[in-house]
Short mmCIF file of C-alpha atoms (C1' of nucleotides) in Angstrom, two decimals:
data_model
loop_
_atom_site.label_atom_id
_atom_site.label_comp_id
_atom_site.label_asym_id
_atom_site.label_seq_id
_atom_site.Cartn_x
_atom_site.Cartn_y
_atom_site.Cartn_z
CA UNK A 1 -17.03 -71.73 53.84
CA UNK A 2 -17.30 -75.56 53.74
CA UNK A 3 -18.83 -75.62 50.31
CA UNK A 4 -17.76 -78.80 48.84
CA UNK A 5 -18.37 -79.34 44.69
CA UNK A 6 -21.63 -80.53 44.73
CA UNK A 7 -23.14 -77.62 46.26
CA UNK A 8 -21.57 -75.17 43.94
CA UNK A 9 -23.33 -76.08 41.21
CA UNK A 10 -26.37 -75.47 39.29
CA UNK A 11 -29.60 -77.54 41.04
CA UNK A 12 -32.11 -77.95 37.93
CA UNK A 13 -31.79 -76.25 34.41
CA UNK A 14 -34.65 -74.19 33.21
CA UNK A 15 -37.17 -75.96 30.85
CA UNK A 16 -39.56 -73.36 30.48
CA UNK A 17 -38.63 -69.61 29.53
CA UNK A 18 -40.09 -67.70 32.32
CA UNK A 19 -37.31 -69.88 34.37
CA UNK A 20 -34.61 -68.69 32.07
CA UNK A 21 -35.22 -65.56 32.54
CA UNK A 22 -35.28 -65.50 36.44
CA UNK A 23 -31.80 -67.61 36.35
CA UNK A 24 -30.62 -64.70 34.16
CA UNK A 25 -32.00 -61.74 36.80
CA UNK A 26 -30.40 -63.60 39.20
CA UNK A 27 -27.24 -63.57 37.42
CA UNK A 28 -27.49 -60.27 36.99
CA UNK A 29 -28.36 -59.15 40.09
CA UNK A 30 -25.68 -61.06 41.59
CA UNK A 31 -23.56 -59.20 38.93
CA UNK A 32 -24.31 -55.67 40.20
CA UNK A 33 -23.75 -56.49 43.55
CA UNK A 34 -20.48 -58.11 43.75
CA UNK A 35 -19.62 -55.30 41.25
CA UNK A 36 -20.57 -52.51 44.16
CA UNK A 37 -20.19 -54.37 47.68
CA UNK A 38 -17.79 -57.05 47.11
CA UNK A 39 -18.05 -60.71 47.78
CA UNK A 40 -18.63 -60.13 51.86
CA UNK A 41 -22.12 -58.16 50.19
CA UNK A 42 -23.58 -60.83 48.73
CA UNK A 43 -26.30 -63.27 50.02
CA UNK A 44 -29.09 -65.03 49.00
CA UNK A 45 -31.89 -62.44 50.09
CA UNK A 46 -30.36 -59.77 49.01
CA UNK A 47 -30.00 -61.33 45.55
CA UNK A 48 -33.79 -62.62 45.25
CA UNK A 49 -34.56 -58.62 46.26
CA UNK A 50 -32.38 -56.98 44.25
CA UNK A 51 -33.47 -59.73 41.59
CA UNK A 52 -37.13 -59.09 42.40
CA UNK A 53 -37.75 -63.30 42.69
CA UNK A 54 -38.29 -65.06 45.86
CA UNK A 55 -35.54 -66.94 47.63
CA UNK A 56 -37.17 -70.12 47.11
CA UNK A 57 -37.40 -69.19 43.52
CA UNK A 58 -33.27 -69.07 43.53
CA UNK A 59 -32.82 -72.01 45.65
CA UNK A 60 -34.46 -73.93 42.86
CA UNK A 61 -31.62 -73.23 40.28
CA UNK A 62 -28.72 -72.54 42.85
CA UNK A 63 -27.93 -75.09 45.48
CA UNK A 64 -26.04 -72.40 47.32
CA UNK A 65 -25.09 -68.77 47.22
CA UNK A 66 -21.15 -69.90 45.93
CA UNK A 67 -23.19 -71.49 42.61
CA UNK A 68 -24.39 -68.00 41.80
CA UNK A 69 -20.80 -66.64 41.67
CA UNK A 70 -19.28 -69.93 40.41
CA UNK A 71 -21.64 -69.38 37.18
CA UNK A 72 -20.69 -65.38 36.61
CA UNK A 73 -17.25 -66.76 36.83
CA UNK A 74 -17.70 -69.68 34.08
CA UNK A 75 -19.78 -67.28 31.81
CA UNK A 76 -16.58 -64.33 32.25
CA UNK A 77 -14.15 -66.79 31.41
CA UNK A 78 -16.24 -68.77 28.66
CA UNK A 79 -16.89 -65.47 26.78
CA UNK A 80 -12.99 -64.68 27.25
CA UNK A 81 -12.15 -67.99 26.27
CA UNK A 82 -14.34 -67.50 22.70
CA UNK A 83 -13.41 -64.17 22.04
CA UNK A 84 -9.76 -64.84 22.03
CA UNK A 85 -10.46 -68.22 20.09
CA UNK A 86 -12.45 -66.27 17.39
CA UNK A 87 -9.26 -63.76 17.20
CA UNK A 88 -6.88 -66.45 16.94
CA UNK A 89 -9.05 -68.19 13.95
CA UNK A 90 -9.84 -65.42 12.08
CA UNK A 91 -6.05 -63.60 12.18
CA UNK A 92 -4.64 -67.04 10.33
CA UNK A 93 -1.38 -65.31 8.52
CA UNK A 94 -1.46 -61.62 10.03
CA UNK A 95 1.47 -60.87 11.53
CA UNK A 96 2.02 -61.64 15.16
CA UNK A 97 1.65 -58.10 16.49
CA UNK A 98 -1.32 -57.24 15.10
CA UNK A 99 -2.70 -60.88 16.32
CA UNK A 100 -1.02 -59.83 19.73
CA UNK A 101 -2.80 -56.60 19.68
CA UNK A 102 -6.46 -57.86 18.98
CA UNK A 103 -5.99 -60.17 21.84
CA UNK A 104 -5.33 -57.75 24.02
CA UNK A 105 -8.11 -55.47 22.89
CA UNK A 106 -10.46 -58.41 23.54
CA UNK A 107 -8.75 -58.91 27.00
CA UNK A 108 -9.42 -55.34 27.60
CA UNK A 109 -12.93 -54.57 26.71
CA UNK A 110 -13.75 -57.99 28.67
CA UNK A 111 -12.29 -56.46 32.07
CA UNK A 112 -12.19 -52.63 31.70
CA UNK A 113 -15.70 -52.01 31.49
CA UNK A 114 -16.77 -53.59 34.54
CA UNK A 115 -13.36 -53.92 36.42
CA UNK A 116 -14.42 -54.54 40.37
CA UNK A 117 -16.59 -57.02 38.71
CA UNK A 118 -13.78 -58.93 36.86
CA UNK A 119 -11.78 -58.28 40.24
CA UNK A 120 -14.08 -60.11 42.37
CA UNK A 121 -15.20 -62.99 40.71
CA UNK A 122 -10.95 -63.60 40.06
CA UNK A 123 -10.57 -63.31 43.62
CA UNK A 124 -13.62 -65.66 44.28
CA UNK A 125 -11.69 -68.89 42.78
CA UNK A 126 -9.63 -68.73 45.18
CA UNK A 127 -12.01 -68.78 47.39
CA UNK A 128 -14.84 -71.11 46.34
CA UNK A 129 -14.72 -74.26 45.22
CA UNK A 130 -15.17 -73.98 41.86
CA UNK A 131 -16.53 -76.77 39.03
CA UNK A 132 -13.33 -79.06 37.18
CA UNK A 133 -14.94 -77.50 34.21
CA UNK A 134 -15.10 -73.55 35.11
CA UNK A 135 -11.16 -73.99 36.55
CA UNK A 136 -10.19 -75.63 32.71
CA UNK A 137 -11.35 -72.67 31.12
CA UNK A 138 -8.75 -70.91 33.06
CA UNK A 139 -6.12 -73.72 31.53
CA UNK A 140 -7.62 -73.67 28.60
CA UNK A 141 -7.03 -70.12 27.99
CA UNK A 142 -3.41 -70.29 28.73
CA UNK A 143 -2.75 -72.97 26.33
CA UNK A 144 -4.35 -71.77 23.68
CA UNK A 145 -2.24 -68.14 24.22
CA UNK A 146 0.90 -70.40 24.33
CA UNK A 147 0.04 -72.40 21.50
CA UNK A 148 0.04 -69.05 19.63
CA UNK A 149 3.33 -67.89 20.76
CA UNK A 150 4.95 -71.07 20.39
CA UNK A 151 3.84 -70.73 16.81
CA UNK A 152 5.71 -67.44 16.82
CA UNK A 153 8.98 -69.00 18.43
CA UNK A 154 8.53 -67.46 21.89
CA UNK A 155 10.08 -70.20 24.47
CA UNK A 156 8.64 -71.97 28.06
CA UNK A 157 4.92 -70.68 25.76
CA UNK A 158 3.44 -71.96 28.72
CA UNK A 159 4.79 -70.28 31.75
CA UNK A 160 5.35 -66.89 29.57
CA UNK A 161 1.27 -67.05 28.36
CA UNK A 162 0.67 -67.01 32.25
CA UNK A 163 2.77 -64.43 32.73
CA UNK A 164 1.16 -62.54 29.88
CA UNK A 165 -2.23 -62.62 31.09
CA UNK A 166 -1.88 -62.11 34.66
CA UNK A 167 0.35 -58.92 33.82
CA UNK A 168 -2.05 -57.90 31.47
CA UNK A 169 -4.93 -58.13 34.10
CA UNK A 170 -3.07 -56.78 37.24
CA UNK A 171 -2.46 -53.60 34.66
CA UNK A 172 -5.90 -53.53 33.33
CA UNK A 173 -7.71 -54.02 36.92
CA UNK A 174 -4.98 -51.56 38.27
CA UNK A 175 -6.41 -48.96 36.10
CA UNK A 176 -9.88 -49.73 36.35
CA UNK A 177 -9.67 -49.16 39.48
CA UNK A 178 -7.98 -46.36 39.88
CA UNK A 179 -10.82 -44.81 37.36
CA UNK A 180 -8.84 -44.58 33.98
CA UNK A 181 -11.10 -44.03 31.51
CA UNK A 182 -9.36 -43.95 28.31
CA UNK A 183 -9.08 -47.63 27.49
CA UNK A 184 -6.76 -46.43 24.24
CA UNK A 185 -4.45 -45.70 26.64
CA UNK A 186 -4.29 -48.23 29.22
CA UNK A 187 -4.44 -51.37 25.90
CA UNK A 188 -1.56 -49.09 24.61
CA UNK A 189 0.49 -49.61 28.13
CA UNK A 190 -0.41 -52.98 28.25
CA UNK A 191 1.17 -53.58 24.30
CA UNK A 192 4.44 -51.89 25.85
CA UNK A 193 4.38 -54.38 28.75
CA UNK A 194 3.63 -57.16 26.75
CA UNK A 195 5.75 -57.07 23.56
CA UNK A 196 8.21 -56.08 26.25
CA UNK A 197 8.56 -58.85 27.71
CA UNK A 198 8.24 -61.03 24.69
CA UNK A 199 11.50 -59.73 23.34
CA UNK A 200 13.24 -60.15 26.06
CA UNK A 201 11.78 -63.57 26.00
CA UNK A 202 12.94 -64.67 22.41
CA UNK A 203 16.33 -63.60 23.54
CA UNK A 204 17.03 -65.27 27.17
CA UNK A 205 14.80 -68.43 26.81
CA UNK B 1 -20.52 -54.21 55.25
CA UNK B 2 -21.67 -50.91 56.54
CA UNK B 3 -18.16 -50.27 58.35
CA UNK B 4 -17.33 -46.80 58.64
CA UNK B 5 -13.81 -45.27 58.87
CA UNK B 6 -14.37 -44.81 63.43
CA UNK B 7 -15.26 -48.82 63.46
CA UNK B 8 -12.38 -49.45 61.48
CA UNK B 9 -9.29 -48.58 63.68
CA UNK B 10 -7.85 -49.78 67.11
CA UNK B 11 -9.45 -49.28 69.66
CA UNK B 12 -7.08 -49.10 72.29
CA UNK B 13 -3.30 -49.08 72.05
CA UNK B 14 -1.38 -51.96 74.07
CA UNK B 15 0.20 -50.64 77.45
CA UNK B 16 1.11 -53.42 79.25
CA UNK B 17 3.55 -56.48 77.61
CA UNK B 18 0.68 -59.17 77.74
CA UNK B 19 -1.63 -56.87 75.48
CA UNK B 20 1.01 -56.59 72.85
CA UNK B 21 1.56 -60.45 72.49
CA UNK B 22 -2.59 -60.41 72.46
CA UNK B 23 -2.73 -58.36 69.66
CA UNK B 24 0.04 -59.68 67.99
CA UNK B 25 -1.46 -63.08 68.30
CA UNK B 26 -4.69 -61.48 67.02
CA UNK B 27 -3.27 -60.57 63.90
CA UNK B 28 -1.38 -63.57 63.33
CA UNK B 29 -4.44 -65.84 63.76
CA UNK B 30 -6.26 -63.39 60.89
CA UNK B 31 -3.37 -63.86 58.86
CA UNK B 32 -3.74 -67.04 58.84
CA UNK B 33 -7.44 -67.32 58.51
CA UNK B 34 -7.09 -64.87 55.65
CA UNK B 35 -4.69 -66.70 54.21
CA UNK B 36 -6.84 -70.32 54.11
CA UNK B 37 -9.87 -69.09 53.55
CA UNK B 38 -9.95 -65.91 52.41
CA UNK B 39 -12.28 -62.55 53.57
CA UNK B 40 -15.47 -64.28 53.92
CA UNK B 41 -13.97 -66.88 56.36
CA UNK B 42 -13.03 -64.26 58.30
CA UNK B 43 -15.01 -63.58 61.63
CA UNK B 44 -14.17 -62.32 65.17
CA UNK B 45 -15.16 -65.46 66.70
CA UNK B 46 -12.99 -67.88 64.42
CA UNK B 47 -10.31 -65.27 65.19
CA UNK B 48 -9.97 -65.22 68.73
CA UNK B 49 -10.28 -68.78 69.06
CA UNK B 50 -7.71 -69.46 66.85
CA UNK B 51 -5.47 -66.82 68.62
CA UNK B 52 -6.29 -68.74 71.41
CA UNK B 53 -7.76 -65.35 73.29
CA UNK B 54 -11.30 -64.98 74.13
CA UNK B 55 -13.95 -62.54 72.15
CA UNK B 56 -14.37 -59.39 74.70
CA UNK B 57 -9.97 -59.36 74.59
CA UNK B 58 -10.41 -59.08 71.08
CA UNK B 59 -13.61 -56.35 71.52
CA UNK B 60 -10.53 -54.18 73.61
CA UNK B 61 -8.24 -53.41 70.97
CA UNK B 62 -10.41 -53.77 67.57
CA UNK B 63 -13.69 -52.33 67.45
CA UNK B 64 -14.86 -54.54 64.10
CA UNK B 65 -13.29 -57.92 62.63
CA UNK B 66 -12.39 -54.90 59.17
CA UNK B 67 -9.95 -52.91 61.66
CA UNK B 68 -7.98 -56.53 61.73
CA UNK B 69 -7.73 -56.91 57.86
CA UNK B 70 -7.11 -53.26 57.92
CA UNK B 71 -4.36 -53.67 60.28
CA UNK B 72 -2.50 -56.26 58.12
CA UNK B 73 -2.74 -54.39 55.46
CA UNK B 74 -1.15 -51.29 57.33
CA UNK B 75 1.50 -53.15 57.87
CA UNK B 76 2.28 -55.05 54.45
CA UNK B 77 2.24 -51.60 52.94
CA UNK B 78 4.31 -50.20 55.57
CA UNK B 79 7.03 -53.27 55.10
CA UNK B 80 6.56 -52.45 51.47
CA UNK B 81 7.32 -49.04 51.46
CA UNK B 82 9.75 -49.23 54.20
CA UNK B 83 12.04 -51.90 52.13
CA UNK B 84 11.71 -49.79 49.09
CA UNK B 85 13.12 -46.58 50.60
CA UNK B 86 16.18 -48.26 51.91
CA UNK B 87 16.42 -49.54 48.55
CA UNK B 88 16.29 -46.39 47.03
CA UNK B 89 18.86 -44.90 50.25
CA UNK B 90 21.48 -47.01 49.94
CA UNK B 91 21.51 -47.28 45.86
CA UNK B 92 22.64 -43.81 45.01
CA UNK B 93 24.53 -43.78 42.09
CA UNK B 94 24.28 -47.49 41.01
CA UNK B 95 23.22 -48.42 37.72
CA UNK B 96 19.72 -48.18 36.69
CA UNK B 97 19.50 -52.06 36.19
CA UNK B 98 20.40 -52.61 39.94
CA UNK B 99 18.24 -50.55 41.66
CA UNK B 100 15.41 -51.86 39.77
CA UNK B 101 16.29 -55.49 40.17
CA UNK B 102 16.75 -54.36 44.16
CA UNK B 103 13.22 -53.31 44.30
CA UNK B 104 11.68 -56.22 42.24
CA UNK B 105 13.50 -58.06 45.07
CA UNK B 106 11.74 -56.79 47.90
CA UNK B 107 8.42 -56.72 46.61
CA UNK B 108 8.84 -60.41 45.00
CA UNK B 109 10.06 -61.20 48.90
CA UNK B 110 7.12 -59.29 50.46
CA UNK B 111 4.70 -61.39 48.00
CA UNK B 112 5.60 -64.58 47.09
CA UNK B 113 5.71 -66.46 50.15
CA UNK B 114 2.24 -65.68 51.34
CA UNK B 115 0.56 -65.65 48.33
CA UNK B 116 -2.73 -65.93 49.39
CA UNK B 117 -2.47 -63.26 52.43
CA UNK B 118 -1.21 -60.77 50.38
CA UNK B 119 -3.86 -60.82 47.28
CA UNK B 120 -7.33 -60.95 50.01
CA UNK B 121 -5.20 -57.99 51.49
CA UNK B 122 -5.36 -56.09 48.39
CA UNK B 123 -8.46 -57.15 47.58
CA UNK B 124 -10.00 -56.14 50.60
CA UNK B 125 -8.79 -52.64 50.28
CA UNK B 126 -11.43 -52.21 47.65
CA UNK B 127 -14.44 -54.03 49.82
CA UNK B 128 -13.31 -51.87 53.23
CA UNK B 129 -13.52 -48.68 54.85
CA UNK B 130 -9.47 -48.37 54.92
CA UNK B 131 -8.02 -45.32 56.97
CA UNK B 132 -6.49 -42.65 54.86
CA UNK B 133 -3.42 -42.82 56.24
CA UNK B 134 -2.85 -46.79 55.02
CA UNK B 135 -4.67 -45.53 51.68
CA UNK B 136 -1.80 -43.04 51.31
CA UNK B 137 0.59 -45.30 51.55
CA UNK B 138 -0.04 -46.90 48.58
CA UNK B 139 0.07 -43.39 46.64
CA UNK B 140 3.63 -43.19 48.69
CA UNK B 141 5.08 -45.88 46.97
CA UNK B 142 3.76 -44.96 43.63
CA UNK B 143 5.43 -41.96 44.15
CA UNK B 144 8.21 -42.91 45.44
CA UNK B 145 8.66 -45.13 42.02
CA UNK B 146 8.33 -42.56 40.29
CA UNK B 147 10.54 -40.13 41.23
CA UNK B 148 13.24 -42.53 40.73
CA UNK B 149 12.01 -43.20 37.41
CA UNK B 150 11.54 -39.62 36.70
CA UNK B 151 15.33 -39.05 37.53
CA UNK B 152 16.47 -41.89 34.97
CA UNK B 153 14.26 -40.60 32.35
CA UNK B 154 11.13 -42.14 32.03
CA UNK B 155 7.89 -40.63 30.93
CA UNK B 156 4.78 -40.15 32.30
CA UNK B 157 6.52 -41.43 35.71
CA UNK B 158 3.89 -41.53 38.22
CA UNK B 159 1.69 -43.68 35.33
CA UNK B 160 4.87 -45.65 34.73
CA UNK B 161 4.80 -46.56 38.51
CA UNK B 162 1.38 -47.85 38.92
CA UNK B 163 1.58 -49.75 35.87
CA UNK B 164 4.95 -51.49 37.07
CA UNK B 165 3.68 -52.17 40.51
CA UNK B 166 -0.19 -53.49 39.46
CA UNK B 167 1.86 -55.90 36.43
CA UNK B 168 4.33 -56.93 39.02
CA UNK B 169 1.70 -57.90 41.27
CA UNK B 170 -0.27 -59.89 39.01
CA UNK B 171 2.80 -61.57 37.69
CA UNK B 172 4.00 -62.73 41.09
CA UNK B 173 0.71 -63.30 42.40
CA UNK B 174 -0.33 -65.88 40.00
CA UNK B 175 2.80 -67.48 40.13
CA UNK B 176 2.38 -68.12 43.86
CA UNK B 177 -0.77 -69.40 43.07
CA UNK B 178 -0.03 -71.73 40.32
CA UNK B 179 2.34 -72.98 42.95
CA UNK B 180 5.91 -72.40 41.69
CA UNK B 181 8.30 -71.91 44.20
CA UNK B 182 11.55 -71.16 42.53
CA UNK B 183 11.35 -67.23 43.16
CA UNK B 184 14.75 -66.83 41.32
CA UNK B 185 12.68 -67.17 37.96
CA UNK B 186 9.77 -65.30 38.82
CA UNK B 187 11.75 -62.57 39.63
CA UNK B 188 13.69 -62.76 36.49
CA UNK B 189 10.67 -62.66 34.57
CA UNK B 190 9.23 -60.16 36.18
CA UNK B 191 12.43 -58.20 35.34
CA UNK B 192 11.21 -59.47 31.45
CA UNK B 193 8.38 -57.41 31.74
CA UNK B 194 9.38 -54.50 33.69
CA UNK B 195 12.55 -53.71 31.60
CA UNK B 196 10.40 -54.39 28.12
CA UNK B 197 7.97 -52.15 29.46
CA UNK B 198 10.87 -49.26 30.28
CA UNK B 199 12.10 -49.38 26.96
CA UNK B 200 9.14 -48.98 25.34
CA UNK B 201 8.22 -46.05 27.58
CA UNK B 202 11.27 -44.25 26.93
CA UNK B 203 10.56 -44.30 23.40
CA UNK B 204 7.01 -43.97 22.99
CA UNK B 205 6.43 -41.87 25.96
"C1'" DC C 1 -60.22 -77.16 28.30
"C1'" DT C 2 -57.83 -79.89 31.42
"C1'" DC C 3 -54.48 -81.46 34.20
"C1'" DA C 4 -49.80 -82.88 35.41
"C1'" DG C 5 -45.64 -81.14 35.81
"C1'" DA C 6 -43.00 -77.07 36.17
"C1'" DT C 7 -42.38 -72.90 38.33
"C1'" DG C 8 -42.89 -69.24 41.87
"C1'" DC C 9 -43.67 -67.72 46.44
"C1'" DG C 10 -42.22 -66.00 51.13
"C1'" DA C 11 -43.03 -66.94 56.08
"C1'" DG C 12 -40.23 -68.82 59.13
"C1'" DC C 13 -36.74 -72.15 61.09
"C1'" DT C 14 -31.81 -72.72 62.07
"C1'" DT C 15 -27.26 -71.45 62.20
"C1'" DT C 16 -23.83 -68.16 62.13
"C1'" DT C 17 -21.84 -63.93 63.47
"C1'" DA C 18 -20.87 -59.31 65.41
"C1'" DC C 19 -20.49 -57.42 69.48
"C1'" DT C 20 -21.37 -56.31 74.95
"C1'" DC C 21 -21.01 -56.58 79.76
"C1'" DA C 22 -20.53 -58.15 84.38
"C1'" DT C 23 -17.04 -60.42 86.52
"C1'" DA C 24 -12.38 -62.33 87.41
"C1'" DT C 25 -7.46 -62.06 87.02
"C1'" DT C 26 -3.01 -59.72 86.59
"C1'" DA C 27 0.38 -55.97 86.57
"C1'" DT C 28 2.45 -51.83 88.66
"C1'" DC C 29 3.91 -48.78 92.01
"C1'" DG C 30 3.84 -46.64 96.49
"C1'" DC D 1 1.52 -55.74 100.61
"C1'" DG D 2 -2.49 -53.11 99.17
"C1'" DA D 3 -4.78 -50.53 96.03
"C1'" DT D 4 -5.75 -48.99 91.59
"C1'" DA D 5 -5.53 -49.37 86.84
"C1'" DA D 6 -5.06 -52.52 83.12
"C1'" DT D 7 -6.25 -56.60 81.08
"C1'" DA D 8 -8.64 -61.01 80.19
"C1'" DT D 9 -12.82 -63.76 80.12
"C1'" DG D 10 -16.89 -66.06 77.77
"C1'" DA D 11 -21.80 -66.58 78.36
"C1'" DG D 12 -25.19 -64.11 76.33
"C1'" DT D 13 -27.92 -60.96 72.94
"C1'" DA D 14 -29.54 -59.24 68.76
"C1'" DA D 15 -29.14 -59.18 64.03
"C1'" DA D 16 -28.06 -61.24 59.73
"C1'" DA D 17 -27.88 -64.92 56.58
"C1'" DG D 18 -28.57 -69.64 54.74
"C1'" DC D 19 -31.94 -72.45 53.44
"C1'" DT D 20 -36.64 -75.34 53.48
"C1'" DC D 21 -41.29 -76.42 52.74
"C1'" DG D 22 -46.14 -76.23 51.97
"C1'" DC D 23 -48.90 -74.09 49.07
"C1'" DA D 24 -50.29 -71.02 45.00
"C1'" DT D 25 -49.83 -70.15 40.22
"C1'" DC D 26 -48.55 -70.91 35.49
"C1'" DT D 27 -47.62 -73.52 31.04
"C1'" DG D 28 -48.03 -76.61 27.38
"C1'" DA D 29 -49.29 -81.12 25.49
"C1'" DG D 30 -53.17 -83.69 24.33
#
DNA sequence: CTCAGATGCGAGCTTTTACTCATATTATCG
DNA sequence: CGATAATATGAGTAAAAGCTCGCATCTGAG
């Protein structure tokens, strides 16, 4: 628990492709077991097993075992990050609840399919210490929700685009969790929560 | 992480005064341990030291370093539940609007000044062979939600409950970890998004 | 084909951690 | 008090986990 920056992150990038390829097993491997056992369950060995590589082979990419989660984390919040961007570029002039709506679809999909996955490596930040760059995302995200809504004349865009998305995730992983299925249903909720709160935004900000 | 349900509850109940402080100290020093550094940094050891009690005293009255987090989470669910049936007791006949704001009171209170503790307590549930009986308590005070939403009206209570409690959760949680302090807002934006999310319900429900 | 650099391996060392037990201290009650 | 039950202790054990290092194998440029 004393991991410090520089050993939660990457040790050498892959050059050849064989290398990518174990970094990505790893990944995954370390994927599938946080997803089943939980932070406490991972560990290096068990990773290289489950991963079928050596532990020497995952000590040359990952300085520690921290890095491996540190990196599912960036990826999860990187592809987040672009999906919502690509929504928000390509819905120039729709109107805001439709825009609203595809966000939270992509918000959805991203946690609902694999939600003690999502859970975890949420929890983990807390936990780890995490790269400047992998926490930004996390910024990055929120500002480019509240950018949106300011656009749409919601007030304090900042502090009500947190609130947004950790309502719409404690909802989402809620479900998940509890072993909803129909992800119709539980985006639908989420809309009610969410435009919810936005009117009663526009009204007492 | 192969902690069955016998390994995961006291061992021995307190008889004498001197135990009781022992275990209370027990639990405070995981609390606090929990609270800094999360599940992982969690180990009997650590614990006991911290408590300032030795290992074996610790071996007496919890038979794995789980029936500790289990423990605190008993009893965050218990306060939880217990504050929202007096709630409930003493509002009979007050206006919708009240009671709710009541019980987005006591859970904000219950949550927002140990931020940290309270999320690794929930998450943990998940990682944990938790008793039934602190399992049920959670169900408890869904259902007790929704019977008092039931009675004003809402649809699809029991769904309505979980949905309120997971968003409110989230809501709160990240605030306390973003670091805002002024609880008076949170709460009132947590009202935001629970009342939103009512209306909407009693429509499209 | 060759060879230097890149990659892969896994036995094994070290540290951490869960947990026990023999012994010592303290409470309670007649 | 004195005796018995309750409680507290912490060195010690076994298992698990983090991580290294010397050596084997592969790849691609020339």
């Amino acid at each position: 628990m004393k991991t410090d920056l520089a050993t939660a992150n990457p040790r050498k990038t892959p050059r050849q492709r064989r290398s990518a390829v174990l970094v990505e097993a790893i990944y995954e491997a370390g994927a599938r077991i946080l997803e089943t056992e939980g932070l406490a369950g991972l560990n290096t060995n068990r990773v290289a097993a489950v991963a079928g590589v050596s532990v020497g082979s995952l000590y040359q990419y990952f300085p520690s075992k921290e890095a491996i989660v540190a990196g599912l984390l960036r990826q999860s919040r990187q592809d987040l990050l672009d999906g919502m961007r690509q929504v928000l570029a390509a819905s120039e002039g729709e109107p805001f609840e439709v825009v609203v709506d595809r966000l939270l679809g992509v918000a959805a999909r991203g946690q609902f399919d694999r939600p003690n996955l999502a859970r975890t490596l949420e929890y983990a930040e807390g936990m780890l210490a995490i790269d400047e760059e992998t926490r930004a995302l996390k910024t990055e995200l929120a500002e480019e929700i509240a950018g949106f809504l300011e656009r749409h004349g919601i007030s304090r865009p900042l502090i009500a685009a947190w609130d947004l998305i950790s309502l719409v995730r404690g909802l989402i992983d809620a479900a998940g969790l509890r072993g909803e299925t129909d992800a119709a249903d539980v985006q639908s909720r989420a809309r009610s929560a969410v435009f919810g709160y936005l009117e009663k935004m526009r009204i007492a900000g």
